[in-house]
Amino acid sequence: VVESRLDKGRGVVATILEQNGTQRQGDIVLLGRHYGRVRAMLDETSRQVPEAGPSIPVEILGLDGTPEAGEEFFVIENEKRAREVAEFRDRAARETRMARSGVAKLDTMFAHLATGGKKSLNVVLKTDVRGSLEALQTALRDLGNDEVEVNVVGAGVGAITESDVNLALTASAVLFGFNVRA
């Protein structure tokens, strides 16, 4: 996967680059934690193509979410198997994220007690494409210093929704949108 985004009229659009083999319209694909049947494939001029060989970049439509840049994609024999693998990967990623946030909260608590208080800035981040989201998350994490810590409490691709605003209110966070509409 080169890039993915959420298009208002077409849904999830992922740009992929086939390395070996042939990608066909109608195939069931697995990209990291997301899967779907390829509803349409578009070439670089936005014309629909039935298949793409090696070294041919295409945009595919029909996924259930926006995969991360760099994810490998696989053609799966049936949709049930693709869903099982995607759910397993999603569950594993969620457990890892929860474990990491628990450790961060304990570390924050001990640091807060030891130093007499460290201020934190909570951020909810929404972007137009997945690549921008990853870059901004990394940049925000690196902004922290001895006095202020930056925490990304929520992040996603697509327009800013009411649930994003509610999350920002609940977490006392600042809401940033990058090339998206509210």
JSON list of C-alpha atoms in Angstrom, two decimals:
[
{"chain": "A", "resi": 1, "resn": "VAL", "atom": "CA", "xyz": [0.00, 0.00, 0.00]},
{"chain": "A", "resi": 2, "resn": "VAL", "atom": "CA", "xyz": [1.40, 3.34, -1.04]},
{"chain": "A", "resi": 3, "resn": "GLU", "atom": "CA", "xyz": [-1.38, 5.55, 0.35]},
{"chain": "A", "resi": 4, "resn": "SER", "atom": "CA", "xyz": [-5.00, 5.35, 1.49]},
{"chain": "A", "resi": 5, "resn": "ARG", "atom": "CA", "xyz": [-7.72, 7.90, 2.06]},
{"chain": "A", "resi": 6, "resn": "LEU", "atom": "CA", "xyz": [-11.42, 8.19, 2.71]},
{"chain": "A", "resi": 7, "resn": "ASP", "atom": "CA", "xyz": [-13.18, 9.73, -0.31]},
{"chain": "A", "resi": 8, "resn": "LYS", "atom": "CA", "xyz": [-16.64, 11.19, 0.28]},
{"chain": "A", "resi": 9, "resn": "GLY", "atom": "CA", "xyz": [-18.23, 9.73, -2.84]},
{"chain": "A", "resi": 10, "resn": "ARG", "atom": "CA", "xyz": [-16.25, 6.53, -3.32]},
{"chain": "A", "resi": 11, "resn": "GLY", "atom": "CA", "xyz": [-15.43, 5.36, 0.22]},
{"chain": "A", "resi": 12, "resn": "VAL", "atom": "CA", "xyz": [-12.00, 3.99, 1.07]},
{"chain": "A", "resi": 13, "resn": "VAL", "atom": "CA", "xyz": [-9.48, 4.44, -1.75]},
{"chain": "A", "resi": 14, "resn": "ALA", "atom": "CA", "xyz": [-6.09, 2.69, -1.42]},
{"chain": "A", "resi": 15, "resn": "THR", "atom": "CA", "xyz": [-3.23, 3.16, -3.87]},
{"chain": "A", "resi": 16, "resn": "ILE", "atom": "CA", "xyz": [-1.30, -0.08, -4.26]},
{"chain": "A", "resi": 17, "resn": "LEU", "atom": "CA", "xyz": [1.68, -1.21, -6.26]},
{"chain": "A", "resi": 18, "resn": "GLU", "atom": "CA", "xyz": [1.66, -4.84, -7.39]},
{"chain": "A", "resi": 19, "resn": "GLN", "atom": "CA", "xyz": [5.12, -6.38, -6.97]},
{"chain": "A", "resi": 20, "resn": "ASN", "atom": "CA", "xyz": [4.55, -9.83, -8.44]},
{"chain": "A", "resi": 21, "resn": "GLY", "atom": "CA", "xyz": [1.50, -11.53, -9.87]},
{"chain": "A", "resi": 22, "resn": "THR", "atom": "CA", "xyz": [-1.65, -9.91, -11.15]},
{"chain": "A", "resi": 23, "resn": "GLN", "atom": "CA", "xyz": [-4.31, -8.00, -9.22]},
{"chain": "A", "resi": 24, "resn": "ARG", "atom": "CA", "xyz": [-7.83, -8.39, -10.63]},
{"chain": "A", "resi": 25, "resn": "GLN", "atom": "CA", "xyz": [-11.10, -6.63, -10.05]},
{"chain": "A", "resi": 26, "resn": "GLY", "atom": "CA", "xyz": [-13.34, -8.81, -7.85]},
{"chain": "A", "resi": 27, "resn": "ASP", "atom": "CA", "xyz": [-10.45, -10.33, -5.84]},
{"chain": "A", "resi": 28, "resn": "ILE", "atom": "CA", "xyz": [-10.78, -10.45, -2.07]},
{"chain": "A", "resi": 29, "resn": "VAL", "atom": "CA", "xyz": [-7.77, -8.70, -0.56]},
{"chain": "A", "resi": 30, "resn": "LEU", "atom": "CA", "xyz": [-6.30, -8.37, 2.92]},
{"chain": "A", "resi": 31, "resn": "LEU", "atom": "CA", "xyz": [-4.27, -5.26, 3.76]},
{"chain": "A", "resi": 32, "resn": "GLY", "atom": "CA", "xyz": [-3.05, -5.32, 7.35]},
{"chain": "A", "resi": 33, "resn": "ARG", "atom": "CA", "xyz": [-6.15, -5.04, 9.58]},
{"chain": "A", "resi": 34, "resn": "HIS", "atom": "CA", "xyz": [-8.52, -4.33, 6.67]},
{"chain": "A", "resi": 35, "resn": "TYR", "atom": "CA", "xyz": [-10.07, -6.46, 3.97]},
{"chain": "A", "resi": 36, "resn": "GLY", "atom": "CA", "xyz": [-12.59, -6.21, 1.16]},
{"chain": "A", "resi": 37, "resn": "ARG", "atom": "CA", "xyz": [-13.57, -7.18, -2.35]},
{"chain": "A", "resi": 38, "resn": "VAL", "atom": "CA", "xyz": [-12.01, -5.02, -5.04]},
{"chain": "A", "resi": 39, "resn": "ARG", "atom": "CA", "xyz": [-15.07, -3.22, -6.47]},
{"chain": "A", "resi": 40, "resn": "ALA", "atom": "CA", "xyz": [-13.07, -1.11, -8.91]},
{"chain": "A", "resi": 41, "resn": "MET", "atom": "CA", "xyz": [-9.48, -0.56, -9.99]},
{"chain": "A", "resi": 42, "resn": "LEU", "atom": "CA", "xyz": [-8.36, 2.75, -11.46]},
{"chain": "A", "resi": 43, "resn": "ASP", "atom": "CA", "xyz": [-5.09, 3.52, -13.21]},
{"chain": "A", "resi": 44, "resn": "GLU", "atom": "CA", "xyz": [-3.11, 6.77, -12.97]},
{"chain": "A", "resi": 45, "resn": "THR", "atom": "CA", "xyz": [-5.52, 8.54, -15.36]},
{"chain": "A", "resi": 46, "resn": "SER", "atom": "CA", "xyz": [-8.58, 7.45, -13.30]},
{"chain": "A", "resi": 47, "resn": "ARG", "atom": "CA", "xyz": [-9.71, 4.99, -15.97]},
{"chain": "A", "resi": 48, "resn": "GLN", "atom": "CA", "xyz": [-11.13, 1.71, -14.77]},
{"chain": "A", "resi": 49, "resn": "VAL", "atom": "CA", "xyz": [-8.90, -1.31, -15.51]},
{"chain": "A", "resi": 50, "resn": "PRO", "atom": "CA", "xyz": [-9.83, -5.00, -15.07]},
{"chain": "A", "resi": 51, "resn": "GLU", "atom": "CA", "xyz": [-6.36, -6.08, -13.87]},
{"chain": "A", "resi": 52, "resn": "ALA", "atom": "CA", "xyz": [-2.90, -4.78, -12.99]},
{"chain": "A", "resi": 53, "resn": "GLY", "atom": "CA", "xyz": [0.41, -6.55, -13.37]},
{"chain": "A", "resi": 54, "resn": "PRO", "atom": "CA", "xyz": [3.74, -5.99, -11.64]},
{"chain": "A", "resi": 55, "resn": "SER", "atom": "CA", "xyz": [4.94, -2.39, -11.24]},
{"chain": "A", "resi": 56, "resn": "ILE", "atom": "CA", "xyz": [1.53, -0.97, -12.17]},
{"chain": "A", "resi": 57, "resn": "PRO", "atom": "CA", "xyz": [0.14, 1.42, -9.52]},
{"chain": "A", "resi": 58, "resn": "VAL", "atom": "CA", "xyz": [-3.64, 1.31, -9.16]},
{"chain": "A", "resi": 59, "resn": "GLU", "atom": "CA", "xyz": [-6.26, 2.71, -6.83]},
{"chain": "A", "resi": 60, "resn": "ILE", "atom": "CA", "xyz": [-8.63, 0.10, -5.43]},
{"chain": "A", "resi": 61, "resn": "LEU", "atom": "CA", "xyz": [-12.06, 0.65, -3.95]},
{"chain": "A", "resi": 62, "resn": "GLY", "atom": "CA", "xyz": [-14.03, -1.66, -1.69]},
{"chain": "A", "resi": 63, "resn": "LEU", "atom": "CA", "xyz": [-12.05, -1.95, 1.55]},
{"chain": "A", "resi": 64, "resn": "ASP", "atom": "CA", "xyz": [-13.62, -1.71, 5.00]},
{"chain": "A", "resi": 65, "resn": "GLY", "atom": "CA", "xyz": [-11.06, 0.80, 6.34]},
{"chain": "A", "resi": 66, "resn": "THR", "atom": "CA", "xyz": [-7.98, 2.83, 5.50]},
{"chain": "A", "resi": 67, "resn": "PRO", "atom": "CA", "xyz": [-4.85, 0.65, 5.71]},
{"chain": "A", "resi": 68, "resn": "GLU", "atom": "CA", "xyz": [-1.52, 2.11, 6.79]},
{"chain": "A", "resi": 69, "resn": "ALA", "atom": "CA", "xyz": [1.13, 3.01, 4.25]},
{"chain": "A", "resi": 70, "resn": "GLY", "atom": "CA", "xyz": [3.61, 0.19, 3.75]},
{"chain": "A", "resi": 71, "resn": "GLU", "atom": "CA", "xyz": [1.14, -2.61, 4.52]},
{"chain": "A", "resi": 72, "resn": "GLU", "atom": "CA", "xyz": [1.48, -5.63, 2.26]},
{"chain": "A", "resi": 73, "resn": "PHE", "atom": "CA", "xyz": [-1.62, -6.91, 0.58]},
{"chain": "A", "resi": 74, "resn": "PHE", "atom": "CA", "xyz": [-2.62, -10.47, -0.08]},
{"chain": "A", "resi": 75, "resn": "VAL", "atom": "CA", "xyz": [-5.31, -12.02, -2.24]},
{"chain": "A", "resi": 76, "resn": "ILE", "atom": "CA", "xyz": [-7.40, -14.39, -0.07]},
{"chain": "A", "resi": 77, "resn": "GLU", "atom": "CA", "xyz": [-9.53, -17.27, -1.38]},
{"chain": "A", "resi": 78, "resn": "ASN", "atom": "CA", "xyz": [-12.72, -16.34, 0.49]},
{"chain": "A", "resi": 79, "resn": "GLU", "atom": "CA", "xyz": [-14.16, -13.41, 2.39]},
{"chain": "A", "resi": 80, "resn": "LYS", "atom": "CA", "xyz": [-14.75, -15.37, 5.59]},
{"chain": "A", "resi": 81, "resn": "ARG", "atom": "CA", "xyz": [-11.05, -16.19, 5.93]},
{"chain": "A", "resi": 82, "resn": "ALA", "atom": "CA", "xyz": [-10.06, -12.58, 5.15]},
{"chain": "A", "resi": 83, "resn": "ARG", "atom": "CA", "xyz": [-12.46, -11.29, 7.83]},
{"chain": "A", "resi": 84, "resn": "GLU", "atom": "CA", "xyz": [-11.07, -13.75, 10.42]},
{"chain": "A", "resi": 85, "resn": "VAL", "atom": "CA", "xyz": [-7.46, -12.73, 9.78]},
{"chain": "A", "resi": 86, "resn": "ALA", "atom": "CA", "xyz": [-8.35, -9.01, 9.78]},
{"chain": "A", "resi": 87, "resn": "GLU", "atom": "CA", "xyz": [-10.26, -9.34, 13.08]},
{"chain": "A", "resi": 88, "resn": "PHE", "atom": "CA", "xyz": [-7.37, -11.27, 14.65]},
{"chain": "A", "resi": 89, "resn": "ARG", "atom": "CA", "xyz": [-4.87, -8.58, 13.58]},
{"chain": "A", "resi": 90, "resn": "ASP", "atom": "CA", "xyz": [-7.20, -5.83, 14.81]},
{"chain": "A", "resi": 91, "resn": "ARG", "atom": "CA", "xyz": [-7.63, -7.53, 18.19]},
{"chain": "A", "resi": 92, "resn": "ALA", "atom": "CA", "xyz": [-3.85, -7.98, 18.55]},
{"chain": "A", "resi": 93, "resn": "ALA", "atom": "CA", "xyz": [-3.21, -4.32, 17.64]},
{"chain": "A", "resi": 94, "resn": "ARG", "atom": "CA", "xyz": [-5.88, -3.16, 20.11]},
{"chain": "A", "resi": 95, "resn": "GLU", "atom": "CA", "xyz": [-4.35, -5.24, 22.93]},
{"chain": "A", "resi": 96, "resn": "THR", "atom": "CA", "xyz": [-0.90, -3.84, 22.17]},
{"chain": "A", "resi": 97, "resn": "ARG", "atom": "CA", "xyz": [-2.27, -0.30, 22.13]},
{"chain": "A", "resi": 98, "resn": "MET", "atom": "CA", "xyz": [-4.09, -0.82, 25.45]},
{"chain": "A", "resi": 99, "resn": "ALA", "atom": "CA", "xyz": [-0.99, -2.30, 27.09]},
{"chain": "A", "resi": 100, "resn": "ARG", "atom": "CA", "xyz": [1.12, 0.60, 25.85]},
{"chain": "A", "resi": 101, "resn": "SER", "atom": "CA", "xyz": [-1.36, 3.21, 27.09]},
{"chain": "A", "resi": 102, "resn": "GLY", "atom": "CA", "xyz": [-1.51, 1.52, 30.51]},
{"chain": "A", "resi": 103, "resn": "VAL", "atom": "CA", "xyz": [2.28, 1.69, 30.82]},
{"chain": "A", "resi": 104, "resn": "ALA", "atom": "CA", "xyz": [2.26, 5.30, 29.69]},
{"chain": "A", "resi": 105, "resn": "LYS", "atom": "CA", "xyz": [-0.34, 6.18, 32.33]},
{"chain": "A", "resi": 106, "resn": "LEU", "atom": "CA", "xyz": [1.71, 4.55, 35.09]},
{"chain": "A", "resi": 107, "resn": "ASP", "atom": "CA", "xyz": [4.88, 6.26, 33.88]},
{"chain": "A", "resi": 108, "resn": "THR", "atom": "CA", "xyz": [3.04, 9.56, 33.70]},
{"chain": "A", "resi": 109, "resn": "MET", "atom": "CA", "xyz": [1.68, 9.10, 37.20]},
{"chain": "A", "resi": 110, "resn": "PHE", "atom": "CA", "xyz": [5.12, 8.36, 38.70]},
{"chain": "A", "resi": 111, "resn": "ALA", "atom": "CA", "xyz": [6.74, 11.21, 36.77]},
{"chain": "A", "resi": 112, "resn": "HIS", "atom": "CA", "xyz": [3.95, 13.51, 37.91]},
{"chain": "A", "resi": 113, "resn": "LEU", "atom": "CA", "xyz": [4.48, 12.52, 41.54]},
{"chain": "A", "resi": 114, "resn": "ALA", "atom": "CA", "xyz": [8.28, 12.76, 41.39]},
{"chain": "A", "resi": 115, "resn": "THR", "atom": "CA", "xyz": [8.59, 16.13, 39.66]},
{"chain": "A", "resi": 116, "resn": "GLY", "atom": "CA", "xyz": [5.71, 17.85, 41.33]},
{"chain": "A", "resi": 117, "resn": "GLY", "atom": "CA", "xyz": [3.68, 17.89, 38.13]},
{"chain": "A", "resi": 118, "resn": "LYS", "atom": "CA", "xyz": [4.26, 17.67, 34.41]},
{"chain": "A", "resi": 119, "resn": "LYS", "atom": "CA", "xyz": [1.76, 19.36, 32.16]},
{"chain": "A", "resi": 120, "resn": "SER", "atom": "CA", "xyz": [0.31, 17.39, 29.29]},
{"chain": "A", "resi": 121, "resn": "LEU", "atom": "CA", "xyz": [-1.37, 18.46, 26.08]},
{"chain": "A", "resi": 122, "resn": "ASN", "atom": "CA", "xyz": [-3.95, 16.01, 24.77]},
{"chain": "A", "resi": 123, "resn": "VAL", "atom": "CA", "xyz": [-4.57, 16.06, 21.02]},
{"chain": "A", "resi": 124, "resn": "VAL", "atom": "CA", "xyz": [-7.24, 14.57, 18.75]},
{"chain": "A", "resi": 125, "resn": "LEU", "atom": "CA", "xyz": [-5.99, 14.50, 15.16]},
{"chain": "A", "resi": 126, "resn": "LYS", "atom": "CA", "xyz": [-7.92, 14.03, 11.88]},
{"chain": "A", "resi": 127, "resn": "THR", "atom": "CA", "xyz": [-6.30, 14.08, 8.43]},
{"chain": "A", "resi": 128, "resn": "ASP", "atom": "CA", "xyz": [-7.23, 13.54, 4.80]},
{"chain": "A", "resi": 129, "resn": "VAL", "atom": "CA", "xyz": [-4.86, 10.62, 4.11]},
{"chain": "A", "resi": 130, "resn": "ARG", "atom": "CA", "xyz": [-3.17, 7.96, 6.23]},
{"chain": "A", "resi": 131, "resn": "GLY", "atom": "CA", "xyz": [0.38, 9.07, 5.36]},
{"chain": "A", "resi": 132, "resn": "SER", "atom": "CA", "xyz": [-0.20, 12.56, 6.72]},
{"chain": "A", "resi": 133, "resn": "LEU", "atom": "CA", "xyz": [-1.73, 11.09, 9.87]},
{"chain": "A", "resi": 134, "resn": "GLU", "atom": "CA", "xyz": [1.32, 8.94, 10.58]},
{"chain": "A", "resi": 135, "resn": "ALA", "atom": "CA", "xyz": [3.73, 11.81, 9.92]},
{"chain": "A", "resi": 136, "resn": "LEU", "atom": "CA", "xyz": [1.82, 14.24, 12.16]},
{"chain": "A", "resi": 137, "resn": "GLN", "atom": "CA", "xyz": [1.50, 11.69, 14.99]},
{"chain": "A", "resi": 138, "resn": "THR", "atom": "CA", "xyz": [5.25, 11.11, 14.93]},
{"chain": "A", "resi": 139, "resn": "ALA", "atom": "CA", "xyz": [5.98, 14.84, 14.88]},
{"chain": "A", "resi": 140, "resn": "LEU", "atom": "CA", "xyz": [3.59, 15.51, 17.77]},
{"chain": "A", "resi": 141, "resn": "ARG", "atom": "CA", "xyz": [5.10, 12.73, 19.91]},
{"chain": "A", "resi": 142, "resn": "ASP", "atom": "CA", "xyz": [8.56, 14.25, 19.37]},
{"chain": "A", "resi": 143, "resn": "LEU", "atom": "CA", "xyz": [7.39, 17.72, 20.48]},
{"chain": "A", "resi": 144, "resn": "GLY", "atom": "CA", "xyz": [7.30, 16.90, 24.18]},
{"chain": "A", "resi": 145, "resn": "ASN", "atom": "CA", "xyz": [9.98, 18.14, 26.56]},
{"chain": "A", "resi": 146, "resn": "ASP", "atom": "CA", "xyz": [10.70, 18.14, 30.32]},
{"chain": "A", "resi": 147, "resn": "GLU", "atom": "CA", "xyz": [7.85, 20.54, 31.08]},
{"chain": "A", "resi": 148, "resn": "VAL", "atom": "CA", "xyz": [5.11, 19.51, 28.63]},
{"chain": "A", "resi": 149, "resn": "GLU", "atom": "CA", "xyz": [4.10, 16.10, 27.28]},
{"chain": "A", "resi": 150, "resn": "VAL", "atom": "CA", "xyz": [2.06, 15.72, 24.08]},
{"chain": "A", "resi": 151, "resn": "ASN", "atom": "CA", "xyz": [-0.45, 12.83, 24.03]},
{"chain": "A", "resi": 152, "resn": "VAL", "atom": "CA", "xyz": [-2.35, 11.85, 20.88]},
{"chain": "A", "resi": 153, "resn": "VAL", "atom": "CA", "xyz": [-5.57, 10.51, 22.44]},
{"chain": "A", "resi": 154, "resn": "GLY", "atom": "CA", "xyz": [-7.42, 10.01, 19.16]},
{"chain": "A", "resi": 155, "resn": "ALA", "atom": "CA", "xyz": [-6.51, 9.94, 15.48]},
{"chain": "A", "resi": 156, "resn": "GLY", "atom": "CA", "xyz": [-8.20, 9.02, 12.24]},
{"chain": "A", "resi": 157, "resn": "VAL", "atom": "CA", "xyz": [-8.69, 9.59, 8.55]},
{"chain": "A", "resi": 158, "resn": "GLY", "atom": "CA", "xyz": [-11.72, 11.49, 7.25]},
{"chain": "A", "resi": 159, "resn": "ALA", "atom": "CA", "xyz": [-13.89, 14.44, 8.19]},
{"chain": "A", "resi": 160, "resn": "ILE", "atom": "CA", "xyz": [-14.17, 15.68, 11.78]},
{"chain": "A", "resi": 161, "resn": "THR", "atom": "CA", "xyz": [-17.31, 14.14, 13.28]},
{"chain": "A", "resi": 162, "resn": "GLU", "atom": "CA", "xyz": [-19.37, 14.75, 16.38]},
{"chain": "A", "resi": 163, "resn": "SER", "atom": "CA", "xyz": [-17.74, 11.75, 18.07]},
{"chain": "A", "resi": 164, "resn": "ASP", "atom": "CA", "xyz": [-14.31, 13.35, 17.54]},
{"chain": "A", "resi": 165, "resn": "VAL", "atom": "CA", "xyz": [-15.55, 16.51, 19.23]},
{"chain": "A", "resi": 166, "resn": "ASN", "atom": "CA", "xyz": [-17.00, 14.47, 22.11]},
{"chain": "A", "resi": 167, "resn": "LEU", "atom": "CA", "xyz": [-13.67, 12.64, 22.51]},
{"chain": "A", "resi": 168, "resn": "ALA", "atom": "CA", "xyz": [-11.82, 15.96, 22.60]},
{"chain": "A", "resi": 169, "resn": "LEU", "atom": "CA", "xyz": [-14.22, 17.32, 25.23]},
{"chain": "A", "resi": 170, "resn": "THR", "atom": "CA", "xyz": [-13.98, 14.19, 27.36]},
{"chain": "A", "resi": 171, "resn": "ALA", "atom": "CA", "xyz": [-10.17, 14.04, 27.22]},
{"chain": "A", "resi": 172, "resn": "SER", "atom": "CA", "xyz": [-9.72, 17.82, 27.56]},
{"chain": "A", "resi": 173, "resn": "ALA", "atom": "CA", "xyz": [-7.94, 17.71, 24.23]},
{"chain": "A", "resi": 174, "resn": "VAL", "atom": "CA", "xyz": [-7.26, 20.08, 21.37]},
{"chain": "A", "resi": 175, "resn": "LEU", "atom": "CA", "xyz": [-8.81, 18.97, 18.06]},
{"chain": "A", "resi": 176, "resn": "PHE", "atom": "CA", "xyz": [-6.68, 19.42, 14.93]},
{"chain": "A", "resi": 177, "resn": "GLY", "atom": "CA", "xyz": [-7.89, 18.82, 11.37]},
{"chain": "A", "resi": 178, "resn": "PHE", "atom": "CA", "xyz": [-5.44, 18.61, 8.46]},
{"chain": "A", "resi": 179, "resn": "ASN", "atom": "CA", "xyz": [-7.07, 19.10, 5.03]},
{"chain": "A", "resi": 180, "resn": "VAL", "atom": "CA", "xyz": [-10.46, 17.91, 6.31]},
{"chain": "A", "resi": 181, "resn": "ARG", "atom": "CA", "xyz": [-13.86, 19.47, 6.81]},
{"chain": "A", "resi": 182, "resn": "ALA", "atom": "CA", "xyz": [-15.91, 19.50, 9.99]}
]
